[in-house]
PDB file of C-alpha atoms and ligand atoms in Angstrom:
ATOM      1  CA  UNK A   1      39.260 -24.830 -57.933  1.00 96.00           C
ATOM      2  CA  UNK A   2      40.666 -28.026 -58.930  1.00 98.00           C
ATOM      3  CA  UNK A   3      40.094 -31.187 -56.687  1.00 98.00           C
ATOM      4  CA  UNK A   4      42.198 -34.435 -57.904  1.00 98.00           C
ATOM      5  CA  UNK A   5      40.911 -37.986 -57.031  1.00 98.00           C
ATOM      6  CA  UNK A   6      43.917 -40.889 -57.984  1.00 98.00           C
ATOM      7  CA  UNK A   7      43.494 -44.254 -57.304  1.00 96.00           C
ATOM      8  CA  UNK A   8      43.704 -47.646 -58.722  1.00 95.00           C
ATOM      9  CA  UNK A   9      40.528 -49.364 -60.231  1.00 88.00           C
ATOM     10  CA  UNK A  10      37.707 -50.397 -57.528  1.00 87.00           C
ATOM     11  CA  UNK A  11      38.731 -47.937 -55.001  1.00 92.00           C
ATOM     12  CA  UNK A  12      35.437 -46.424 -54.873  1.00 90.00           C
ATOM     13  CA  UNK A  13      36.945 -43.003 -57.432  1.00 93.00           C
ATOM     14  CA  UNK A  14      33.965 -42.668 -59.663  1.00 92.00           C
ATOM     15  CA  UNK A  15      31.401 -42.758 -56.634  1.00 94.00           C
ATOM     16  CA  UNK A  16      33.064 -41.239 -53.890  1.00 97.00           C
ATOM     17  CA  UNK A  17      34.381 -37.925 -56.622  1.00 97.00           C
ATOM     18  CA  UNK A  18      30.608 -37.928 -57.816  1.00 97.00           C
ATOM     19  CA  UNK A  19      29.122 -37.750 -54.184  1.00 98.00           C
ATOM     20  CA  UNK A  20      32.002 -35.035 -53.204  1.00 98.00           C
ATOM     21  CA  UNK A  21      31.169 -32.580 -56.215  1.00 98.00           C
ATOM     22  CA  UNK A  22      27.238 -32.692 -55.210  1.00 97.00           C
ATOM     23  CA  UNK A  23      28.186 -32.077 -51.826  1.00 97.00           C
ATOM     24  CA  UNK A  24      30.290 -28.684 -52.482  1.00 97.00           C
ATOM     25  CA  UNK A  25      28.140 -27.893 -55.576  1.00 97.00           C
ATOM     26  CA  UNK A  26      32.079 -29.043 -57.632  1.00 98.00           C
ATOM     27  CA  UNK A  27      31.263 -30.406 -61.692  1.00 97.00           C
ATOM     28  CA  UNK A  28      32.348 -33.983 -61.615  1.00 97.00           C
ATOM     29  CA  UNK A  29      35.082 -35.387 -64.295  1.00 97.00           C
ATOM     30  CA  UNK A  30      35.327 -38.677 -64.783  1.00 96.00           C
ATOM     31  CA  UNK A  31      38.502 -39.328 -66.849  1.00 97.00           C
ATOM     32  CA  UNK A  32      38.440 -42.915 -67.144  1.00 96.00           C
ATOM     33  CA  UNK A  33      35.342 -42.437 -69.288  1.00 97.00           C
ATOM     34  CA  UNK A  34      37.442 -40.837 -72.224  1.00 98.00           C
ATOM     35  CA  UNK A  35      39.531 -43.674 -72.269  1.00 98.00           C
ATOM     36  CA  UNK A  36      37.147 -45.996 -72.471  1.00 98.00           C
ATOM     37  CA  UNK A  37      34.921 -44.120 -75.347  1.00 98.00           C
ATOM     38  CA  UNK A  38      38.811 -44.370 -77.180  1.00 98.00           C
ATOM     39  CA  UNK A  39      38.537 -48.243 -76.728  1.00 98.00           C
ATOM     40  CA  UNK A  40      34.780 -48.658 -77.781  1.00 98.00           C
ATOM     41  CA  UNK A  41      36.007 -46.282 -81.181  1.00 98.00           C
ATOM     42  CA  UNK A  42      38.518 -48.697 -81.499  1.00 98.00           C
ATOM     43  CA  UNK A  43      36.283 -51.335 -81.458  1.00 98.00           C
ATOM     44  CA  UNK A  44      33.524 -50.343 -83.360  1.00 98.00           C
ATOM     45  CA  UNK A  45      36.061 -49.030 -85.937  1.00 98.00           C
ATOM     46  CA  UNK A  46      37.905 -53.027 -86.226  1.00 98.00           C
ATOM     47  CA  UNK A  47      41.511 -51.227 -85.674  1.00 98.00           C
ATOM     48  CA  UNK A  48      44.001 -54.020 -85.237  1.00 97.00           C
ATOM     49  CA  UNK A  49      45.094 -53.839 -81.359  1.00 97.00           C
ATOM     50  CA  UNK A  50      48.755 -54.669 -82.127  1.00 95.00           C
ATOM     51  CA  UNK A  51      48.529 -51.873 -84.247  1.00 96.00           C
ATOM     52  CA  UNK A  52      48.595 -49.075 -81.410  1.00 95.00           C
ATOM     53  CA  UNK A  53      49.254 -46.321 -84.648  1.00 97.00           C
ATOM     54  CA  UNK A  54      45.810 -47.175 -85.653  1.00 98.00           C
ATOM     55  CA  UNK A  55      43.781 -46.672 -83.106  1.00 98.00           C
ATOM     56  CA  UNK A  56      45.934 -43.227 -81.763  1.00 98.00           C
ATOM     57  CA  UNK A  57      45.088 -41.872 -85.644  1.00 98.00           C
ATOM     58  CA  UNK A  58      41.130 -42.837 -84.947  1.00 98.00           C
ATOM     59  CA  UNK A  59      41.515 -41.254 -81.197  1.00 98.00           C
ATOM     60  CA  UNK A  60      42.554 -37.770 -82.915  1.00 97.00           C
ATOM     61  CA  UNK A  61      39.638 -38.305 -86.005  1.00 97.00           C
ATOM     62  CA  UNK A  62      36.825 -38.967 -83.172  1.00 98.00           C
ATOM     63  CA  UNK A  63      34.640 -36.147 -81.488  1.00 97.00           C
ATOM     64  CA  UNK A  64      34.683 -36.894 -78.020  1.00 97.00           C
ATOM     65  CA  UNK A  65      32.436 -34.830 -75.249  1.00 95.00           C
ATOM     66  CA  UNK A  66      31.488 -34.552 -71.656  1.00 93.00           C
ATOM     67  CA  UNK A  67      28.396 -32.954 -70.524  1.00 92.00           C
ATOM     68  CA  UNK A  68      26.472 -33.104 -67.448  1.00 87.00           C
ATOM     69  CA  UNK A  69      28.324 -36.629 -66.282  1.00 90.00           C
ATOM     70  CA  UNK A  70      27.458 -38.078 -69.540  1.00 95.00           C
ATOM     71  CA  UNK A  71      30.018 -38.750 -72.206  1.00 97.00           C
ATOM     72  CA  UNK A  72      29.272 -38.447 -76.367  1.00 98.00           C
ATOM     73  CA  UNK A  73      31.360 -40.708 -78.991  1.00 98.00           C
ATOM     74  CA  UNK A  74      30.419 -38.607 -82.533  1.00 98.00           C
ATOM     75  CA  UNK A  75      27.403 -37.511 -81.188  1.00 98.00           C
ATOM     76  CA  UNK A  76      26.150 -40.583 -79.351  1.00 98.00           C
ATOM     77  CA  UNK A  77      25.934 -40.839 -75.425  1.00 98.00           C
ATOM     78  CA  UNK A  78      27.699 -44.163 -74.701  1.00 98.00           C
ATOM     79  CA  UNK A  79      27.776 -43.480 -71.207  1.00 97.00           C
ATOM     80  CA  UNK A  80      26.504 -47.245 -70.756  1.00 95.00           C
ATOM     81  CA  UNK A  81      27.940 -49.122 -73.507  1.00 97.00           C
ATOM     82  CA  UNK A  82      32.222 -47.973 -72.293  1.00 97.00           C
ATOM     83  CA  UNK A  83      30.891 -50.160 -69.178  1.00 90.00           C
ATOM     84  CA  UNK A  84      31.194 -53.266 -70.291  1.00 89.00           C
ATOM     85  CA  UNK A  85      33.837 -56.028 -69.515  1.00 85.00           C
ATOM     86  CA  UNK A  86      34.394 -56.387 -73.295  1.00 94.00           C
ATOM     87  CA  UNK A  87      35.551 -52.555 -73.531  1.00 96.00           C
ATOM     88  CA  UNK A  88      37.396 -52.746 -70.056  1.00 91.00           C
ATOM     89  CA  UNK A  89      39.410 -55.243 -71.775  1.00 91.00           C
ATOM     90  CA  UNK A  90      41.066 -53.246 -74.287  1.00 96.00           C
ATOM     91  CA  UNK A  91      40.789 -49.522 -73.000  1.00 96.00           C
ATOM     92  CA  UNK A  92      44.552 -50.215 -72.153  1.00 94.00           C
ATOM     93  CA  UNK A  93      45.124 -50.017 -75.426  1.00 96.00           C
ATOM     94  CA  UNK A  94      44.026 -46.109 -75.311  1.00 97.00           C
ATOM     95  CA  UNK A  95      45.755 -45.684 -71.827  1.00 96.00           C
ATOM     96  CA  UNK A  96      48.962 -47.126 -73.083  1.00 95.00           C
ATOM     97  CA  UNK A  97      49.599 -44.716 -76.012  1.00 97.00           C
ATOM     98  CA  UNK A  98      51.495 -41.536 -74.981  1.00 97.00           C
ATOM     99  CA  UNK A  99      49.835 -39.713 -78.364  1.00 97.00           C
ATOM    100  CA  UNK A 100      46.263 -40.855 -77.040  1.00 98.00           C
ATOM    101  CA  UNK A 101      47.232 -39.550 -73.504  1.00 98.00           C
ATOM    102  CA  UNK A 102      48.702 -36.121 -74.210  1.00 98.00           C
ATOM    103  CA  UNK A 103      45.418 -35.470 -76.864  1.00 98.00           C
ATOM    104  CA  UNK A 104      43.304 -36.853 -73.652  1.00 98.00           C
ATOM    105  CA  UNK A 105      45.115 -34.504 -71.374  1.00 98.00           C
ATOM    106  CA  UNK A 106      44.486 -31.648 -73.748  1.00 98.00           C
ATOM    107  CA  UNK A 107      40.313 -32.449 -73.437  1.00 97.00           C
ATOM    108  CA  UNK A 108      40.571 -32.841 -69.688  1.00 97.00           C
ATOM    109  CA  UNK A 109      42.359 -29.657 -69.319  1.00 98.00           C
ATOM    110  CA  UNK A 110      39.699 -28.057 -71.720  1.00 96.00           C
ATOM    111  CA  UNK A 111      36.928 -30.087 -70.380  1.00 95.00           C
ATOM    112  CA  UNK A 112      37.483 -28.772 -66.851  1.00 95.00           C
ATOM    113  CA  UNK A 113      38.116 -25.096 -68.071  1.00 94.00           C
ATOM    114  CA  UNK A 114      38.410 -22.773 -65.152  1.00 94.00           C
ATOM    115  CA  UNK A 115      35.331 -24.158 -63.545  1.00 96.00           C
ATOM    116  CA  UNK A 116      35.308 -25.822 -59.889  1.00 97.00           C
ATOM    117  CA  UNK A 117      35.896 -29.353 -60.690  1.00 98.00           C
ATOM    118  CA  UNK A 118      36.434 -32.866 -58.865  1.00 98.00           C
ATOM    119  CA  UNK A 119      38.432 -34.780 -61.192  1.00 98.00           C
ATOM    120  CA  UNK A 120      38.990 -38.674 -60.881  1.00 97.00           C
ATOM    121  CA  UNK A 121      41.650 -40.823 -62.584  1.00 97.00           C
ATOM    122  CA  UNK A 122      45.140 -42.116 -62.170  1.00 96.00           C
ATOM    123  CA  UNK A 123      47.520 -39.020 -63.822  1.00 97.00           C
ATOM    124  CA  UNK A 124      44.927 -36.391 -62.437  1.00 98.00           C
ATOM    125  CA  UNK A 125      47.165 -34.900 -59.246  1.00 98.00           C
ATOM    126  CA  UNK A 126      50.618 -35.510 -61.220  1.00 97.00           C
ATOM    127  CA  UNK A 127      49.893 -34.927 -65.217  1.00 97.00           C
ATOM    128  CA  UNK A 128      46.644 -33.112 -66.068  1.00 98.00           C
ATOM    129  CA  UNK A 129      46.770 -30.760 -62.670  1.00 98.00           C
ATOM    130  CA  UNK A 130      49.433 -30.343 -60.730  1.00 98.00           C
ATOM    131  CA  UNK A 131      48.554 -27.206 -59.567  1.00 97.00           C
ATOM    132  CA  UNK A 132      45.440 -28.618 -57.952  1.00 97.00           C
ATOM    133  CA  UNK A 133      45.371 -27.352 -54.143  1.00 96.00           C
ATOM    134  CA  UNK A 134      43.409 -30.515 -52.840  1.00 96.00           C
ATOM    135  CA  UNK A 135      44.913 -33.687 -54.170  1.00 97.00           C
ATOM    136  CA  UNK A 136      43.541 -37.392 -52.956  1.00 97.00           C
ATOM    137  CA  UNK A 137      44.956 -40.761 -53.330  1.00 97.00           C
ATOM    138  CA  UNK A 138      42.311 -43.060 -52.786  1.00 97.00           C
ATOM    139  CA  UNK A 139      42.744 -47.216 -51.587  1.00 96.00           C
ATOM    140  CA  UNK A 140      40.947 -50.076 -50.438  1.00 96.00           C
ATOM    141  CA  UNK A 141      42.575 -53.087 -50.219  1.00 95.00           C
ATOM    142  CA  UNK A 142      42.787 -55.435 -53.453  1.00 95.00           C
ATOM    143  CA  UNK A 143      39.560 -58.343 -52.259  1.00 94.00           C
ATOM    144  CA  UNK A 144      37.497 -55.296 -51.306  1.00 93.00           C
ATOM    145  CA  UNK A 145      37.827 -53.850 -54.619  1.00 94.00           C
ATOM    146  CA  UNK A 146      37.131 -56.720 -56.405  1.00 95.00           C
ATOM    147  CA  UNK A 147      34.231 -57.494 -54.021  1.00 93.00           C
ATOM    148  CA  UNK A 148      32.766 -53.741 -55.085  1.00 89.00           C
ATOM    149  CA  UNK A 149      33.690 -54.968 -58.735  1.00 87.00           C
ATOM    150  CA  UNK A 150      31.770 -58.008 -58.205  1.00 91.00           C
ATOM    151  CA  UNK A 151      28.718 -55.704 -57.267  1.00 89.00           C
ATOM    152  CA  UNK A 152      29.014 -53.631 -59.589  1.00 84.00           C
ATOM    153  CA  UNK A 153      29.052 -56.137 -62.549  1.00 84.00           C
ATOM    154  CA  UNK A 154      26.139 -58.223 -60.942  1.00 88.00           C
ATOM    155  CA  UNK A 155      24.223 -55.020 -61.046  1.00 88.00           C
ATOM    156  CA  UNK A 156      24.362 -54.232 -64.351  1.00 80.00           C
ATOM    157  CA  UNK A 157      23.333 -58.044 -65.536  1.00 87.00           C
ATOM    158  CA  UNK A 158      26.761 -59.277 -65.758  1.00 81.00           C
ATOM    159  CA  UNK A 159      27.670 -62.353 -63.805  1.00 84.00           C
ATOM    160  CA  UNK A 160      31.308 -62.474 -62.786  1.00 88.00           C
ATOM    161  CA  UNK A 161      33.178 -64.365 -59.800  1.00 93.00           C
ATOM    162  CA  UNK A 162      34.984 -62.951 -56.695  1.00 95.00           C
ATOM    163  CA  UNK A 163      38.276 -65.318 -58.470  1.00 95.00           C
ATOM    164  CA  UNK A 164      38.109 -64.051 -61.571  1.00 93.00           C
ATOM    165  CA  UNK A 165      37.603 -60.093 -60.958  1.00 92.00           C
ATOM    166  CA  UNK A 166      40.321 -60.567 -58.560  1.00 95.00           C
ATOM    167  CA  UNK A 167      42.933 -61.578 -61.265  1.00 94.00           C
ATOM    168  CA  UNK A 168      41.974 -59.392 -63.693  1.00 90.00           C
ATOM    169  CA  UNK A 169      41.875 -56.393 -61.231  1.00 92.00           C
ATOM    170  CA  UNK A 170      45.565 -57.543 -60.256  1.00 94.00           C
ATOM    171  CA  UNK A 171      46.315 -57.094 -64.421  1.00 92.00           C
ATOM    172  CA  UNK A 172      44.727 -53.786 -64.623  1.00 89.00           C
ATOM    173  CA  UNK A 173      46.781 -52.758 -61.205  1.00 93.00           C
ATOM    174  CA  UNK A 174      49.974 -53.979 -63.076  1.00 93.00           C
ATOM    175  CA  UNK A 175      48.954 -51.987 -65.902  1.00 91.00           C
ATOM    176  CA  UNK A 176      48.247 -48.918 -64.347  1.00 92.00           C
ATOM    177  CA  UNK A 177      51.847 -48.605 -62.367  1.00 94.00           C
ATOM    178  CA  UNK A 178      54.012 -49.883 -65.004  1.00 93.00           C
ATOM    179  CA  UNK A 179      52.772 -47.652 -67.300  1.00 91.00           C
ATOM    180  CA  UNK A 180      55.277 -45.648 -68.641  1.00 88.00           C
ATOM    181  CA  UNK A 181      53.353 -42.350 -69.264  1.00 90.00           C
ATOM    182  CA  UNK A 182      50.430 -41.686 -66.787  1.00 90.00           C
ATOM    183  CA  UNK A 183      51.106 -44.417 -64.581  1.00 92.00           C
ATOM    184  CA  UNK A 184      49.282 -44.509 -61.178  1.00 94.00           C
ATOM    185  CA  UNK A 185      51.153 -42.937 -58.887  1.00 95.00           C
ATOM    186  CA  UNK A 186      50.309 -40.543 -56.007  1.00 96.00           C
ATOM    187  CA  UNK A 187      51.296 -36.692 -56.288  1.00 97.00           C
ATOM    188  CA  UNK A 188      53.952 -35.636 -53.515  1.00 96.00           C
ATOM    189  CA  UNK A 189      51.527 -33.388 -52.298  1.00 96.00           C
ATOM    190  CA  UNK A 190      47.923 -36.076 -52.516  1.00 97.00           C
ATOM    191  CA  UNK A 191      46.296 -37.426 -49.169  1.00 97.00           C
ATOM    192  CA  UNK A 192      46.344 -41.062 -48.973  1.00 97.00           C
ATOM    193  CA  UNK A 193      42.467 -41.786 -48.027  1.00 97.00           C
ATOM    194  CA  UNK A 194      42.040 -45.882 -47.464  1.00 96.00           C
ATOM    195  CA  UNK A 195      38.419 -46.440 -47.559  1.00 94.00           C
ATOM    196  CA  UNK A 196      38.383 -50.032 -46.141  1.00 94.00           C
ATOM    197  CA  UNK A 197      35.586 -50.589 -43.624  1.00 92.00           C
ATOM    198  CA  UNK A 198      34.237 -46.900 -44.034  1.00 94.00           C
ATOM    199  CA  UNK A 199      30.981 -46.121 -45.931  1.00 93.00           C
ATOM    200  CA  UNK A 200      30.588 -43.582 -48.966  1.00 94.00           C
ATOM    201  CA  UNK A 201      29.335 -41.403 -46.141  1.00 97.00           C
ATOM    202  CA  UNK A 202      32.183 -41.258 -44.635  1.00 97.00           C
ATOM    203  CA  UNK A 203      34.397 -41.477 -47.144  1.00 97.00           C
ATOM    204  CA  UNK A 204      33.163 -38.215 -48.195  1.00 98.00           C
ATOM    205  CA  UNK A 205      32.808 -36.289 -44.991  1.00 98.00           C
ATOM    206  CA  UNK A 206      36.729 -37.237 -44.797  1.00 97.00           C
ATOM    207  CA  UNK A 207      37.402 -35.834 -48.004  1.00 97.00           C
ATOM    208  CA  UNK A 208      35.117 -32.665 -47.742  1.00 97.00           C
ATOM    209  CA  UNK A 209      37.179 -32.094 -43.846  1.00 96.00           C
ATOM    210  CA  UNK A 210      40.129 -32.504 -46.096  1.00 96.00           C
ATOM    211  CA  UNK A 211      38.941 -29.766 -48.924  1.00 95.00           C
ATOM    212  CA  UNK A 212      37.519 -27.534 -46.567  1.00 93.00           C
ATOM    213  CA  UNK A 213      41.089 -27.968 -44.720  1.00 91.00           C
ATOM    214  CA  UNK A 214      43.206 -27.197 -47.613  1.00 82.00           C
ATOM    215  CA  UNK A 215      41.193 -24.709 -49.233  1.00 60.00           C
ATOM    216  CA  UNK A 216      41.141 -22.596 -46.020  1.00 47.00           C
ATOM    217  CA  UNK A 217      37.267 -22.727 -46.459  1.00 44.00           C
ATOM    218  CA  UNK A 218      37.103 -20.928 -49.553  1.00 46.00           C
ATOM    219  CA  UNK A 219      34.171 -23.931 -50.420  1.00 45.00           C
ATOM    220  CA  UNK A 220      32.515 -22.923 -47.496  1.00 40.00           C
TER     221      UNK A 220
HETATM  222  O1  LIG B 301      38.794 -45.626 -63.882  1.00 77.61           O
HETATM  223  P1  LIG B 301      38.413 -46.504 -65.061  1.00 77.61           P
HETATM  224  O2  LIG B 301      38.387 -47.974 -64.744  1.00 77.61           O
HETATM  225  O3  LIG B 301      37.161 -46.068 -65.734  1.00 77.61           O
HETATM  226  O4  LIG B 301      39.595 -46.306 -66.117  1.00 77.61           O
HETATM  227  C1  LIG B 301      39.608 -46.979 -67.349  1.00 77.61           C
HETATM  228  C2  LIG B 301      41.030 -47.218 -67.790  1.00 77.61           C
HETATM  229  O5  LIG B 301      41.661 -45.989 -68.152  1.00 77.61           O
HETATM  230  C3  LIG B 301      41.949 -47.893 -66.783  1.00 77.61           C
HETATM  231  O6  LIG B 301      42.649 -48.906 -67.472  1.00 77.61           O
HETATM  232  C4  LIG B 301      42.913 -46.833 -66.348  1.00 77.61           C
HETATM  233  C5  LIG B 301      42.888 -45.828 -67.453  1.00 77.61           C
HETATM  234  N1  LIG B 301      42.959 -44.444 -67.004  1.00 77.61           N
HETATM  235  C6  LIG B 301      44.143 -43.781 -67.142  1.00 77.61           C
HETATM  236  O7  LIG B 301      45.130 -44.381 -67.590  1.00 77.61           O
HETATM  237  N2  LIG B 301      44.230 -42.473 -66.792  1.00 77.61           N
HETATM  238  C7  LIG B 301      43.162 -41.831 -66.291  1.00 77.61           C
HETATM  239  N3  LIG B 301      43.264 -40.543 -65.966  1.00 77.61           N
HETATM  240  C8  LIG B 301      41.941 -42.504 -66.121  1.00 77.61           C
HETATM  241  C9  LIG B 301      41.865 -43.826 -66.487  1.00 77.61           C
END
């Protein structure tokens, strides 16, 4: 079984889908992480951004797997190194490119094979599965984000200000909808969860009621 997790950067996706799979013994898939492994190729490699041919060719040349929450570029686990701001910057790039996304897809697709899966991303519920039975669209409100974002950064050595994660999180927001393939959108058939004011705690007792709802307790 299939459980999609949509939502726009900062919503609390990575955490909340990680927590959920532990909790109903799920494999965890954390799309965003392929994209970004694309955008550290690219910049390893030197391709020229506003050349998007070159770094779709390189995105088809590269061996890229997931295994065990952990994510290998040729080999190499760069599971830390598609974290930082300087790769956040350009993963667009990857996300933009409707030959990137549809190879992408394909991996996702494969990556999640017929396993039980929680899957988190922004096409998950209406491109890679729409066949999921359990689809979420998770929120928080834009200054809570950031204020996560904020945490996050500081936590990994990486000073940043409330101001400045802000704007660019209002960028990456205006990327993600207007994008013309894959763009963030929620699935007719995906629960709007906002987690504003709740803790991860809750946030995931909501969304295991939710499974365990839809599913008719088959997770039980
Ligand atoms: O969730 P994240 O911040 O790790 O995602 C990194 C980038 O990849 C972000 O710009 C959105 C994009 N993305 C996407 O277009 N489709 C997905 N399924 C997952 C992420």
């Amino acid at each position: 079984m299939i459980i999609t997790i949509d939502g726009p950067a900062g919503a609390g996706k990575s955490t909340v889908a990680r927590a959920l799979a532990r909790r109903l013994g799920f494999r965890f898939l954390d799309t965003g992480a392929m994209y970004r492994a694309v955008a550290l190729a690219g910049l390893r490699h030197g391709v020229v951004w506003d050349r998007p041919e070159q770094l779709a060719e390189l995105a088809g040349k590269v061996s890229l797997e997931v295994v065990a929450e952990r994510i290998f570029l040729d080999g190499e686990d760069v599971s830390e190194a598609i974290r930082s701001t300087e790769v956040t910057a350009v993963t667009r790039h990857a996300a933009d490119h409707p030959q990137i996304r549809e190879h992408l897809v394909a991996l996702q697709r494969a990556a999640a094979g017929s396993d039980d899966v929680v899957t988190e991303g922004r096409d998950q519920g209406t491109v890679v599965f729409p066949q999921a039975p359990c689809k979420i669209f998770l929120t928080a409100g834009a200054e809570e984000r950031a204020r996560r974002r904020v945490r996050d950064l500081q936590s990994q050595g990486e000073s940043a200000t409330l101001e400045d994660v802000l704007a660019a999180q209002q960028r990456r927001d205006r990327q993600d909808t207007d994008r013309p393939v894959g763009r963030l959108v929620p699935a007719a058939d995906a629960v709007e969860v906002c987690t504003d004011g709740m803790s991860l705690e809750e946030v995931v007792d909501r969304l295991e009621s939710l499974v365990r709802a839809g599913s008719g307790g088959e997770t039980a």
